[in-house]
Coordinates of C-alpha atoms in Angstrom, one line a residue:
Chain L
X166 CA 8.1 30.0 -8.8
X167 CA 6.3 28.6 -5.8
X168 CA 7.4 25.0 -5.5
X169 CA 4.8 24.2 -2.8
X170 CA 2.0 24.4 -5.3
X171 CA 3.7 23.3 -8.5
X172 CA 1.8 20.8 -10.6
X173 CA 3.2 18.3 -13.2
X174 CA 2.1 20.5 -16.1
X175 CA 3.4 23.6 -14.3
X176 CA 6.8 22.0 -13.7
X177 CA 7.0 20.7 -17.3
X178 CA 6.2 24.1 -18.8
X179 CA 8.9 25.8 -16.7
X180 CA 11.4 23.3 -18.1
X181 CA 10.1 23.3 -21.6
X182 CA 10.1 27.1 -21.8
X183 CA 13.7 27.2 -20.4
X184 CA 12.4 29.5 -17.7
X185 CA 13.9 27.1 -15.1
X186 CA 16.2 24.2 -15.9
X187 CA 15.3 20.8 -14.7
X188 CA 18.6 20.8 -12.7
X189 CA 17.6 24.1 -11.0
X190 CA 14.2 22.7 -10.3
X191 CA 15.7 19.6 -8.7
X192 CA 18.1 21.8 -6.7
X193 CA 15.2 24.0 -5.4
X194 CA 13.5 20.9 -4.1
X195 CA 16.7 19.6 -2.5
X196 CA 17.1 23.0 -0.8
X197 CA 13.6 22.8 0.6
X198 CA 14.3 19.2 1.8
X199 CA 17.5 20.3 3.4
X200 CA 15.7 23.1 5.2
X201 CA 12.6 21.3 6.4
X202 CA 12.9 17.5 6.2
X203 CA 14.8 17.2 9.4
X204 CA 11.5 18.1 11.1
X205 CA 9.2 16.1 8.7
X206 CA 11.3 13.0 8.2
X207 CA 9.9 12.0 4.8
X208 CA 13.0 10.9 3.0
X209 CA 15.2 7.9 4.0
X210 CA 17.6 8.2 1.1
X211 CA 18.4 11.1 -1.3
X212 CA 19.4 9.9 -4.8
X213 CA 21.0 13.1 -5.9
X214 CA 23.5 11.8 -8.4
X215 CA 20.8 9.9 -10.2
X216 CA 18.5 12.9 -10.1
X217 CA 21.0 15.4 -11.4
X218 CA 22.0 13.0 -14.2
X219 CA 18.4 12.7 -15.3
X220 CA 17.8 16.5 -15.0
X221 CA 20.8 17.3 -17.1
X222 CA 19.6 14.8 -19.8
X223 CA 16.2 16.6 -19.8
X224 CA 17.9 20.0 -20.0
X225 CA 20.0 18.9 -23.0
X226 CA 16.8 17.8 -24.8
X227 CA 15.1 21.1 -23.9
X228 CA 18.2 23.1 -25.1
X229 CA 18.1 21.3 -28.5
X230 CA 14.4 22.1 -28.8
X231 CA 13.6 18.4 -29.0
X232 CA 10.0 17.3 -28.0
X233 CA 10.0 16.6 -24.3
X234 CA 8.4 13.6 -22.7
X235 CA 5.3 13.8 -20.5
X236 CA 7.0 14.2 -17.1
X237 CA 10.1 16.1 -18.3
X238 CA 12.0 17.5 -15.3
X239 CA 9.2 16.8 -12.8
X240 CA 10.7 16.1 -9.4
X241 CA 9.3 13.0 -7.8
X242 CA 9.9 10.8 -4.8
X243 CA 9.5 7.0 -4.5
X244 CA 8.2 5.1 -1.5
X245 CA 11.0 2.9 -0.2
X246 CA 9.2 -0.3 -1.0
X247 CA 9.9 0.1 -4.7
X248 CA 13.2 -1.0 -6.2
X249 CA 15.6 1.6 -7.6
X250 CA 18.6 0.1 -9.2
X251 CA 21.9 0.8 -7.4
X252 CA 20.1 2.7 -4.6
X253 CA 19.4 1.6 -1.1
X254 CA 15.8 0.2 -0.8
X255 CA 14.8 -0.5 2.8
X256 CA 11.0 -1.0 3.0
X257 CA 11.4 1.0 6.2
X258 CA 13.0 -2.1 7.9
X259 CA 16.2 -2.7 9.8
X260 CA 16.3 -5.9 7.9
X261 CA 17.0 -4.1 4.6
X262 CA 19.0 -1.2 6.0
X263 CA 21.9 -2.0 3.7
X264 CA 20.0 -3.6 0.8
X265 CA 20.9 -2.1 -2.6
X266 CA 18.2 -2.8 -5.3
X267 CA 19.6 -4.9 -8.2
X268 CA 16.9 -3.6 -10.6
X269 CA 14.2 -0.9 -11.1
X270 CA 10.6 -1.5 -10.4
X271 CA 8.5 -1.2 -13.6
X272 CA 6.6 1.9 -12.2
X273 CA 9.9 3.6 -11.4
X274 CA 11.4 2.7 -14.8
X275 CA 8.3 4.1 -16.6
X276 CA 8.4 7.4 -14.6
X277 CA 12.0 7.9 -15.5
X278 CA 11.5 7.0 -19.1
X279 CA 8.8 9.7 -19.1
X280 CA 11.4 12.2 -17.9
X281 CA 10.7 12.4 -14.2
X282 CA 13.5 13.2 -11.8
X283 CA 13.7 10.8 -8.8
X284 CA 14.9 12.8 -5.9
X285 CA 15.0 10.0 -3.4
X286 CA 13.3 7.2 -1.4
X287 CA 10.5 7.9 1.0
X288 CA 9.9 6.8 4.5
X289 CA 7.1 4.4 5.3
X290 CA 5.8 1.9 7.9
X291 CA 8.0 -1.2 8.0
X292 CA 7.1 -3.4 5.0
X293 CA 4.1 -1.0 4.5
X294 CA 2.5 -2.4 7.7
X295 CA 0.9 0.5 9.5
X296 CA -1.5 3.4 9.4
X297 CA 0.6 6.2 11.0
X298 CA 4.2 5.8 9.7
X299 CA 5.3 5.2 13.4
X300 CA 6.3 1.6 12.4
X301 CA 9.3 2.9 10.3
X302 CA 12.4 1.3 11.8
X303 CA 14.3 4.5 11.2
X304 CA 12.2 7.4 12.3
X305 CA 8.5 8.5 12.2
X306 CA 7.2 11.0 9.7
X307 CA 5.4 14.1 10.9
X308 CA 2.4 15.7 9.2
X309 CA 3.4 18.9 7.5
X310 CA 0.0 20.4 8.3
X311 CA 0.6 19.9 12.0
X312 CA 3.9 18.3 13.1
X313 CA 2.4 17.0 16.4
X314 CA 0.3 14.7 14.2
X315 CA 1.0 11.6 12.1
X316 CA 0.9 11.8 8.3
X317 CA -0.9 8.5 8.1
X318 CA 0.5 5.3 6.7
X319 CA 2.0 3.4 5.4
X320 CA 2.9 5.8 2.5
X321 CA 3.3 8.6 5.1
X322 CA 6.6 9.9 3.6
X323 CA 5.0 9.9 0.1
X324 CA 2.0 12.0 1.3
X325 CA 4.1 14.3 3.5
X326 CA 6.7 15.0 0.7
X327 CA 3.9 16.2 -1.6
X328 CA 2.3 18.3 1.1
X329 CA 5.6 19.9 2.3
X330 CA 6.8 20.9 -1.2
X331 CA 9.6 18.3 -1.3
X332 CA 8.3 16.7 -4.6
X333 CA 5.7 17.5 -7.1
X334 CA 4.4 13.9 -7.0
X335 CA 5.3 10.6 -5.4
X336 CA 4.7 6.9 -5.8
X337 CA 3.2 5.0 -2.9
X338 CA 1.7 1.5 -2.4
X339 CA -1.7 0.7 -1.0
X340 CA -2.6 -2.7 0.5
X341 CA -5.5 -1.5 2.8
X342 CA -5.5 2.2 2.4
X343 CA -1.8 3.1 2.5
X344 CA -2.1 5.7 -0.3
X345 CA -5.6 7.0 0.4
X346 CA -5.4 7.4 4.2
X347 CA -2.1 9.4 4.3
X348 CA -3.4 11.5 1.3
X349 CA -6.4 12.4 3.4
X350 CA -4.4 13.2 6.5
X351 CA -1.9 15.4 4.6
X352 CA -4.4 17.2 2.3
X353 CA -3.2 15.7 -1.0
X354 CA -4.6 13.5 -3.7
X355 CA -4.0 9.7 -3.6
X356 CA -5.0 7.2 -6.2
X357 CA -5.6 3.5 -5.8
X358 CA -5.6 2.0 -9.3
X359 CA -7.7 -1.2 -10.1
X360 CA -6.0 -4.5 -9.0
X361 CA -4.0 -5.4 -12.1
X362 CA -3.8 -1.9 -13.6
X363 CA -0.3 -1.1 -12.6
X364 CA 2.6 -3.5 -12.6
X365 CA 4.0 -4.5 -9.2
X366 CA 7.3 -5.8 -10.6
X367 CA 9.9 -4.5 -8.1
X368 CA 7.4 -3.8 -5.3
X369 CA 8.5 -5.5 -2.1
X370 CA 5.5 -7.7 -1.5
X371 CA 3.4 -7.4 1.6
X372 CA 0.0 -9.1 0.7
X373 CA 0.0 -10.1 -3.0
X374 CA -3.7 -10.3 -3.6
X375 CA -4.1 -6.7 -2.1
X376 CA -1.0 -4.8 -3.0
X377 CA -1.3 -1.9 -5.5
X378 CA 1.2 0.8 -6.7
X379 CA -0.2 4.3 -7.2
X380 CA 0.5 8.0 -7.2
X381 CA 0.1 10.8 -4.6
X382 CA -0.1 14.3 -6.1
X383 CA -1.4 17.8 -5.5
X384 CA -4.2 17.7 -8.1
X385 CA -6.6 15.1 -9.5
X386 CA -5.2 15.8 -13.0
X387 CA -1.7 15.0 -11.8
X388 CA -2.8 11.6 -10.5
X389 CA -4.5 11.0 -13.9
X390 CA -1.3 11.9 -15.7
X391 CA 0.8 9.7 -13.5
X392 CA -1.6 6.8 -13.9
X393 CA -1.4 7.1 -17.7
X394 CA 2.4 6.8 -17.4
X395 CA 2.7 3.9 -15.0
X396 CA -0.4 1.8 -16.0
X397 CA -0.4 -1.1 -18.4
X398 CA 0.4 -4.8 -18.7
X399 CA 3.9 -5.9 -17.9
X400 CA 5.3 -9.2 -18.8
X401 CA 7.4 -9.1 -15.6
X402 CA 4.2 -9.2 -13.5
X403 CA 1.6 -11.8 -14.6
X404 CA -1.0 -10.2 -12.4
X405 CA -0.9 -7.0 -14.5
X406 CA -4.0 -7.0 -16.7
X407 CA -4.0 -6.6 -20.5
X408 CA -6.6 -3.9 -20.5
X409 CA -6.2 -0.7 -22.7
X410 CA -5.0 2.3 -20.7
X411 CA -7.2 5.3 -20.9
X412 CA -6.4 9.0 -21.5
X413 CA -7.1 9.8 -17.9
X414 CA -5.9 13.4 -17.9
X415 CA -8.6 14.2 -20.5
X416 CA -11.3 12.9 -18.2
X417 CA -10.5 15.8 -15.9
X418 CA -12.9 18.6 -16.9
X419 CA -15.5 16.4 -18.6
X420 CA -19.1 17.0 -17.5
X421 CA -20.4 14.8 -14.8
X422 CA -24.1 15.4 -15.6
X423 CA -26.1 12.2 -15.7
X424 CA -23.6 10.1 -13.7
X425 CA -25.1 8.0 -11.0
X426 CA -23.3 8.3 -7.6
X427 CA -24.0 5.8 -4.8
X428 CA -23.9 6.7 -1.2
X429 CA -23.5 3.6 1.0
X430 CA -25.3 4.1 4.3
X431 CA -22.9 1.8 6.1
X432 CA -20.0 4.2 5.6
X433 CA -21.8 7.1 7.3
X434 CA -22.9 5.2 10.4
X435 CA -21.7 5.8 14.0
X436 CA -18.0 6.3 14.4
X437 CA -17.6 8.9 11.7
X438 CA -16.4 12.3 12.8
X439 CA -19.4 14.7 12.2
X440 CA -17.2 17.3 10.6
X441 CA -16.1 14.8 8.0
X442 CA -19.7 13.7 7.4
X443 CA -20.7 17.3 6.9
X444 CA -17.8 18.1 4.5
X445 CA -18.6 15.1 2.4
X446 CA -22.4 15.8 2.4
X447 CA -21.4 19.3 1.1
X448 CA -19.5 17.7 -1.8
X449 CA -22.4 15.4 -2.6
X450 CA -24.6 18.4 -2.8
X451 CA -22.2 19.9 -5.3
X452 CA -22.3 16.8 -7.4
X453 CA -26.1 16.8 -7.3
X454 CA -26.0 20.4 -8.5
X455 CA -23.7 19.4 -11.3
X456 CA -26.3 17.0 -12.6
X457 CA -25.3 13.7 -10.9
X458 CA -28.0 11.4 -9.8
X459 CA -27.4 10.6 -6.1
X460 CA -28.6 7.1 -5.2
X461 CA -28.7 5.5 -1.8
X462 CA -27.0 2.1 -1.9
X463 CA -26.1 -0.6 0.6
X464 CA -22.9 -2.5 1.1
X465 CA -24.3 -4.8 3.9
X466 CA -21.1 -6.6 4.7
X467 CA -19.0 -3.5 5.3
X468 CA -18.6 -4.2 9.1
X469 CA -16.8 -7.5 8.3
X470 CA -14.1 -5.9 6.1
X471 CA -11.6 -5.2 8.8
X472 CA -11.7 -8.8 10.2
X473 CA -11.4 -10.2 6.7
X474 CA -8.6 -7.9 5.8
X475 CA -6.5 -8.6 8.9
X476 CA -6.7 -12.4 8.2
X477 CA -6.0 -12.2 4.5
X478 CA -3.3 -9.6 4.7
X479 CA -1.4 -11.2 7.5
X480 CA -1.7 -14.7 6.1
X481 CA -0.2 -13.5 2.8
X482 CA 2.4 -11.4 4.7
X483 CA 3.5 -14.4 6.7
X484 CA 4.3 -16.2 3.4
X485 CA 5.8 -13.2 1.6
X486 CA 8.1 -12.4 4.5
X487 CA 9.5 -15.9 4.8
X488 CA 12.1 -14.9 2.2
X489 CA 13.8 -12.7 4.8
X490 CA 15.8 -15.6 6.4
X491 CA 19.4 -14.4 6.6
X492 CA 20.5 -16.0 3.4
X493 CA 20.0 -13.5 0.6
X494 CA 19.0 -10.1 1.9
X495 CA 21.9 -8.4 3.7
X496 CA 21.0 -9.1 7.3
X497 CA 22.3 -12.1 9.1
X498 CA 22.7 -12.4 12.9
X499 CA 26.3 -12.8 13.9
X500 CA 25.2 -14.9 16.9
X501 CA 24.5 -18.1 15.0
X502 CA 25.9 -21.6 14.9
X503 CA 23.2 -23.6 13.0
X504 CA 20.9 -22.9 10.1
X505 CA 17.8 -22.8 12.3
X506 CA 19.5 -20.4 14.6
X507 CA 20.4 -18.2 11.6
X508 CA 16.7 -18.0 10.5
X509 CA 15.4 -17.2 13.9
X510 CA 18.0 -14.7 15.2
X511 CA 18.2 -12.9 11.8
X512 CA 14.5 -12.4 11.8
X513 CA 14.4 -11.4 15.4
X514 CA 17.0 -8.8 14.9
X515 CA 15.7 -7.5 11.6
X516 CA 12.0 -7.2 12.1
X517 CA 10.1 -4.7 14.3
X518 CA 7.2 -5.4 16.6
X519 CA 4.3 -4.8 14.2
X520 CA 5.9 -7.0 11.5
X521 CA 6.4 -9.8 14.0
X522 CA 2.8 -9.4 15.2
X523 CA 1.4 -9.7 11.7
X524 CA 3.6 -12.7 10.8
X525 CA 2.4 -14.4 14.0
X526 CA -1.3 -13.6 13.3
X527 CA -1.0 -14.8 9.7
X528 CA 0.9 -17.9 10.7
X529 CA -1.8 -18.6 13.3
X530 CA -4.6 -18.2 10.8
X531 CA -2.9 -20.6 8.4
X532 CA -1.8 -23.2 11.0
X533 CA -3.3 -26.7 11.1
X534 CA -6.8 -26.7 12.6
X535 CA -7.3 -22.9 12.3
X536 CA -7.1 -22.7 8.5
X537 CA -10.8 -23.3 7.9
X538 CA -12.0 -21.2 10.9
X539 CA -10.0 -18.1 9.9
X540 CA -8.4 -18.1 6.5
X541 CA -11.1 -20.0 4.6
X542 CA -13.8 -18.1 6.4
X543 CA -12.2 -14.8 5.6
X544 CA -12.0 -15.8 1.9
X545 CA -15.7 -16.7 1.9
X546 CA -16.6 -13.3 3.4
X547 CA -14.4 -11.7 0.8
X548 CA -16.7 -13.2 -1.8
X549 CA -19.7 -11.6 0.0
X550 CA -17.9 -8.2 0.1
X551 CA -17.3 -8.5 -3.7
X552 CA -21.0 -9.3 -4.3
X553 CA -21.9 -6.2 -2.3
X554 CA -20.0 -4.1 -4.8
X555 CA -21.3 -6.0 -7.8
X556 CA -24.8 -5.4 -6.6
X557 CA -24.2 -1.7 -5.9
X558 CA -22.4 -1.1 -9.2
X559 CA -25.4 -2.6 -11.1
X560 CA -27.2 0.7 -10.3
X561 CA -24.5 3.3 -9.9
X562 CA -21.3 4.4 -11.7
X563 CA -19.3 5.3 -8.6
X564 CA -19.6 5.3 -4.8
X565 CA -18.7 8.2 -2.5
X566 CA -17.5 7.5 1.1
X567 CA -15.2 9.0 3.7
X568 CA -11.5 8.0 3.6
X569 CA -11.0 7.9 7.4
X570 CA -13.2 8.1 10.5
X571 CA -11.2 11.0 11.9
X572 CA -8.7 13.6 10.8
X573 CA -4.9 13.0 11.5
X574 CA -4.3 11.8 15.0
X575 CA -1.4 12.6 17.3
X576 CA 1.9 10.7 17.3
X577 CA 1.7 8.0 20.0
X578 CA -2.1 8.3 20.2
X579 CA -2.8 4.8 18.9
X580 CA 0.5 2.9 19.3
X581 CA -0.7 1.2 22.5
X582 CA -3.5 -0.9 21.0
X583 CA -3.0 -2.5 17.6
X584 CA -6.7 -3.1 17.1
X585 CA -7.4 0.6 17.5
X586 CA -4.8 1.4 14.8
X587 CA -6.3 -1.2 12.5
X588 CA -9.8 0.3 12.8
X589 CA -8.5 3.5 11.3
X590 CA -8.5 1.7 8.0
X591 CA -12.2 0.9 8.2
X592 CA -13.3 2.8 5.0
X593 CA -10.3 1.9 2.9
X594 CA -9.6 -1.9 3.2
X595 CA -12.7 -3.0 1.2
X596 CA -11.5 -1.5 -2.1
X597 CA -8.4 -3.7 -1.8
X598 CA -10.3 -6.8 -0.9
X599 CA -12.6 -6.3 -3.9
X600 CA -9.9 -4.9 -6.2
X601 CA -11.8 -1.8 -7.4
X602 CA -10.1 1.6 -8.0
X603 CA -10.5 4.5 -5.6
X604 CA -9.3 8.0 -5.0
X605 CA -8.8 10.1 -1.9
X606 CA -8.9 13.9 -2.3
X607 CA -9.2 16.8 0.0
X608 CA -12.7 18.1 0.8
X609 CA -12.0 20.9 3.3
X610 CA -10.6 21.3 6.8
X611 CA -11.9 20.8 10.3
X612 CA -12.1 23.5 13.0
X613 CA -8.5 22.8 13.9
X614 CA -7.4 23.4 10.3
X615 CA -6.6 19.7 9.6
X616 CA -7.3 18.4 6.1
X617 CA -10.3 16.1 5.6
X618 CA -10.7 13.6 2.7
X619 CA -13.4 12.2 0.5
X620 CA -13.1 8.8 -1.3
X621 CA -14.6 7.9 -4.7
X622 CA -14.7 4.2 -5.6
X623 CA -15.3 3.0 -9.1
X624 CA -15.9 -0.2 -11.1
X625 CA -13.0 -2.5 -12.0
X626 CA -10.8 -0.7 -14.6
X627 CA -13.1 2.4 -14.6
X628 CA -10.5 4.8 -13.2
X629 CA -11.8 7.2 -15.9
X630 CA -15.2 7.8 -14.1
X631 CA -13.4 8.0 -10.7
X632 CA -11.1 10.7 -11.9
X633 CA -13.8 12.6 -13.8
X634 CA -15.9 12.8 -10.7
X635 CA -12.9 13.6 -8.4
X636 CA -12.0 16.4 -10.7
X637 CA -15.5 17.8 -10.5
X638 CA -15.4 17.7 -6.7
X639 CA -12.0 19.4 -6.7
X640 CA -13.1 22.2 -9.0
X641 CA -16.3 22.8 -7.1
X642 CA -14.1 23.8 -4.1
X643 CA -12.1 26.4 -5.9
Chain S
X199 CA -4.5 -36.2 19.8
X200 CA -2.7 -34.2 17.0
X201 CA -2.3 -30.4 17.3
X202 CA -4.7 -30.0 14.4
X203 CA -7.4 -32.1 16.1
X204 CA -6.9 -30.4 19.3
X205 CA -7.2 -27.0 17.6
X206 CA -10.4 -28.1 15.8
X207 CA -11.9 -29.4 19.0
X208 CA -11.2 -26.2 20.9
X209 CA -12.8 -24.2 18.1
X210 CA -16.1 -26.1 18.4
X211 CA -16.6 -24.5 21.8
X212 CA -16.2 -20.9 22.4
X213 CA -12.9 -19.8 21.1
X214 CA -10.1 -20.7 23.5
X215 CA -7.9 -17.8 24.6
X216 CA -4.5 -17.8 22.9
X217 CA -1.9 -18.8 25.4
X218 CA 1.9 -18.4 25.8
X219 CA 2.2 -21.9 24.6
X220 CA 0.2 -21.1 21.4
X221 CA 2.3 -18.1 20.7
X222 CA 5.5 -20.2 21.2
X223 CA 4.1 -22.8 18.8
X224 CA 3.3 -20.3 16.1
X225 CA 6.5 -18.4 16.6
X226 CA 8.3 -21.7 16.0
X227 CA 6.4 -22.2 12.7
X228 CA 7.2 -18.7 11.6
X229 CA 10.9 -19.0 12.6
X230 CA 10.6 -16.0 14.9
X231 CA 12.4 -15.7 18.2
X232 CA 10.5 -13.8 20.9
X233 CA 11.8 -12.4 24.2
X234 CA 9.5 -13.2 27.2
X235 CA 8.3 -9.6 27.1
X236 CA 7.5 -9.8 23.4
X237 CA 5.7 -13.1 24.0
X238 CA 3.5 -11.6 26.8
X239 CA 2.6 -8.6 24.6
X240 CA 1.8 -10.9 21.6
X241 CA -0.6 -13.1 23.7
X242 CA -2.5 -10.0 24.7
X243 CA -2.5 -8.5 21.1
X244 CA -3.5 -11.8 19.4
X245 CA -6.4 -12.2 21.8
X246 CA -7.6 -8.7 21.2
X247 CA -7.3 -9.0 17.4
X248 CA -8.8 -12.5 17.2
X249 CA -11.7 -11.3 19.5
X250 CA -12.5 -8.8 16.8
X251 CA -12.1 -11.3 14.0
X252 CA -14.5 -13.7 15.7
X253 CA -17.2 -11.3 14.3
X254 CA -17.0 -13.3 11.1
X255 CA -18.8 -16.2 12.8
X256 CA -22.0 -14.2 12.7
X257 CA -22.2 -15.0 9.0
X258 CA -23.3 -18.3 7.6
X259 CA -20.9 -19.0 4.8
X260 CA -21.6 -22.7 4.3
X261 CA -22.6 -22.2 0.6
X262 CA -20.2 -19.4 -0.3
X263 CA -17.2 -20.0 -2.5
X264 CA -13.9 -18.7 -1.1
X265 CA -12.2 -15.9 -3.0
X266 CA -8.4 -16.0 -3.0
X267 CA -7.8 -13.2 -5.4
X268 CA -10.1 -10.8 -7.2
X269 CA -9.0 -11.7 -10.8
X270 CA -10.8 -15.0 -10.8
X271 CA -14.1 -13.4 -9.6
X272 CA -14.1 -11.4 -12.9
X273 CA -12.7 -14.1 -15.1
X274 CA -16.0 -15.3 -16.5
X275 CA -15.8 -14.0 -20.0
X276 CA -13.2 -11.4 -20.7
X277 CA -11.5 -11.6 -17.3
X278 CA -9.3 -14.5 -18.1
X279 CA -8.4 -13.1 -21.5
X280 CA -6.9 -10.1 -19.7
X281 CA -4.1 -12.4 -18.4
X282 CA -3.7 -14.6 -21.5
X283 CA -0.4 -12.9 -22.3
X284 CA 1.0 -14.2 -19.0
X285 CA 1.4 -17.6 -20.6
X286 CA 4.4 -17.4 -22.9
X287 CA 6.8 -19.6 -24.6
X288 CA 9.5 -21.2 -22.4
X289 CA 12.4 -19.3 -23.9
X290 CA 15.6 -18.5 -22.0
X291 CA 16.2 -14.8 -21.6
X292 CA 19.0 -13.0 -19.8
X293 CA 18.3 -12.3 -16.1
X294 CA 20.3 -10.9 -13.3
X295 CA 24.0 -11.8 -13.5
X296 CA 25.4 -14.1 -10.8
X297 CA 27.4 -11.2 -9.4
X298 CA 24.4 -8.9 -9.1
X299 CA 22.2 -11.7 -7.7
X300 CA 24.7 -12.4 -4.9
X301 CA 25.5 -8.8 -4.3
X302 CA 23.2 -8.4 -1.2
X303 CA 24.1 -11.7 0.3
X304 CA 25.6 -11.7 3.8
X305 CA 28.0 -14.5 2.9
X306 CA 28.9 -16.1 -0.4
X307 CA 31.7 -18.1 -1.9
X308 CA 31.5 -16.1 -5.1
X309 CA 29.2 -18.6 -6.9
X310 CA 26.7 -19.6 -4.2
X311 CA 25.0 -18.3 -1.1
X312 CA 26.9 -19.7 1.9
X313 CA 25.0 -20.7 5.1
X314 CA 26.0 -22.4 8.4
X315 CA 26.3 -26.1 8.4
X316 CA 22.9 -27.8 7.9
X317 CA 23.8 -31.4 9.0
X318 CA 25.5 -31.9 12.3
X319 CA 28.0 -34.7 12.4

């Protein structure tokens, strides 16, 4: 058994056939974590008691010969922005260093109900704000493919854990690329479901009109399987849509002949690493050979996406993070005499620099006199971005783009200038602003051996086509 | 002149640089306390970021509806039906127990969150 390349179906078969017990499978992953995570830094908390209890439950079922659930015995990790009842849930922040979640996020509950074994909670940028995982209040995460480089962010721990063989699959969250960009940097698959497809109950909110929960895996089919498990309406999240959930794993392997694939010229303009362009063009050729019709499309407002995103996301964050005030969530400064003092000093001590920067920017954009010029303006341009996609999707079934302008950068390379860091999200933020699904999957390596990613975006609630195409791209490389 | 009027007027001309005073004002609104070093850094960062955001002014959006969330953009027709279930009968259901709800609080009296005195005598 090579746990570095284990898939969901592979893990489940081992457990079902009794070749390996779920408990032994979990132990093997904990052993690998013990050996190597000191270097990588992907886990913040190990939930071993919970994991072994679940593994033993699965093993008892397997022993009796009972039918096993979809994810029976599959070792998974959870980004630390999702609630896990009775376990520490920090969002990568000092503020929540001692916070113990009082309930389970719906996505976590669904994974465990399907038999998955949750090994622990994964490191991330503080409150999911960042593109390199260097904003974690605890420690950065290193890219398993080259430990001098970042794993991407904010779901850096989730991507690194899958790449390093610490978990077969993980959950992440994506507000502007936080699943797809780290997936590209670490050479794994990351799926952004449609806005409303997966419940966000129990996700610590960053920007509510942009936040998504989704999987990171080793294969496209594994992402499809996890989506089937976690998708669907949830009465605990009124933004989760009542749309039938597809049989996504079955989409993997379907012919792609006749599908129309759009190539937006704005995503291949100056600033894109030529090696990434070449790798993607190679995959587009592959799709053409498989019978797809390749169509040039235009998304003319693309260059405005980053400014829109950093207004909308920070404005929403400034409201969402107001709840961290020293009253309810573990942290309260000891240096306070008055209520106002308590708010200020608790927030000062609890929040890191990037979180403060975004709260300030968001508050500024919402403040009297600036609301129209920034927040309203950004919302209007968001409409234009949405129209771009509606127009493009009138003539194509999916859109292929890069995920990132470059491969993984070095730790410390972009921490000096926040704007430079923000621009690394240039190809991913638009999907969140528009609410469409997208996937990031590996499409080769550069001369230095670093993984490169390709992104496929689809129509609202059409994850089926996204996964079908992604699977074709993945198979073509093998 | 009110702060709002002042801000509006300053926007009519070329965007004014964010100053230490602006950062202090916004930090106050956001209940954040900044050290002098943090404040200096934030002035520079906000100016850099807002300089990039000013790109939005290249677009004429006078006849464009704002979009606060994507659901409404697709609500014409089946869009709104997708969320019809969210409206439900107002029935009391069990939630978190008081003990659990208070379990993460820095200070409680066992039934309520306790905070420093709000009104000075």
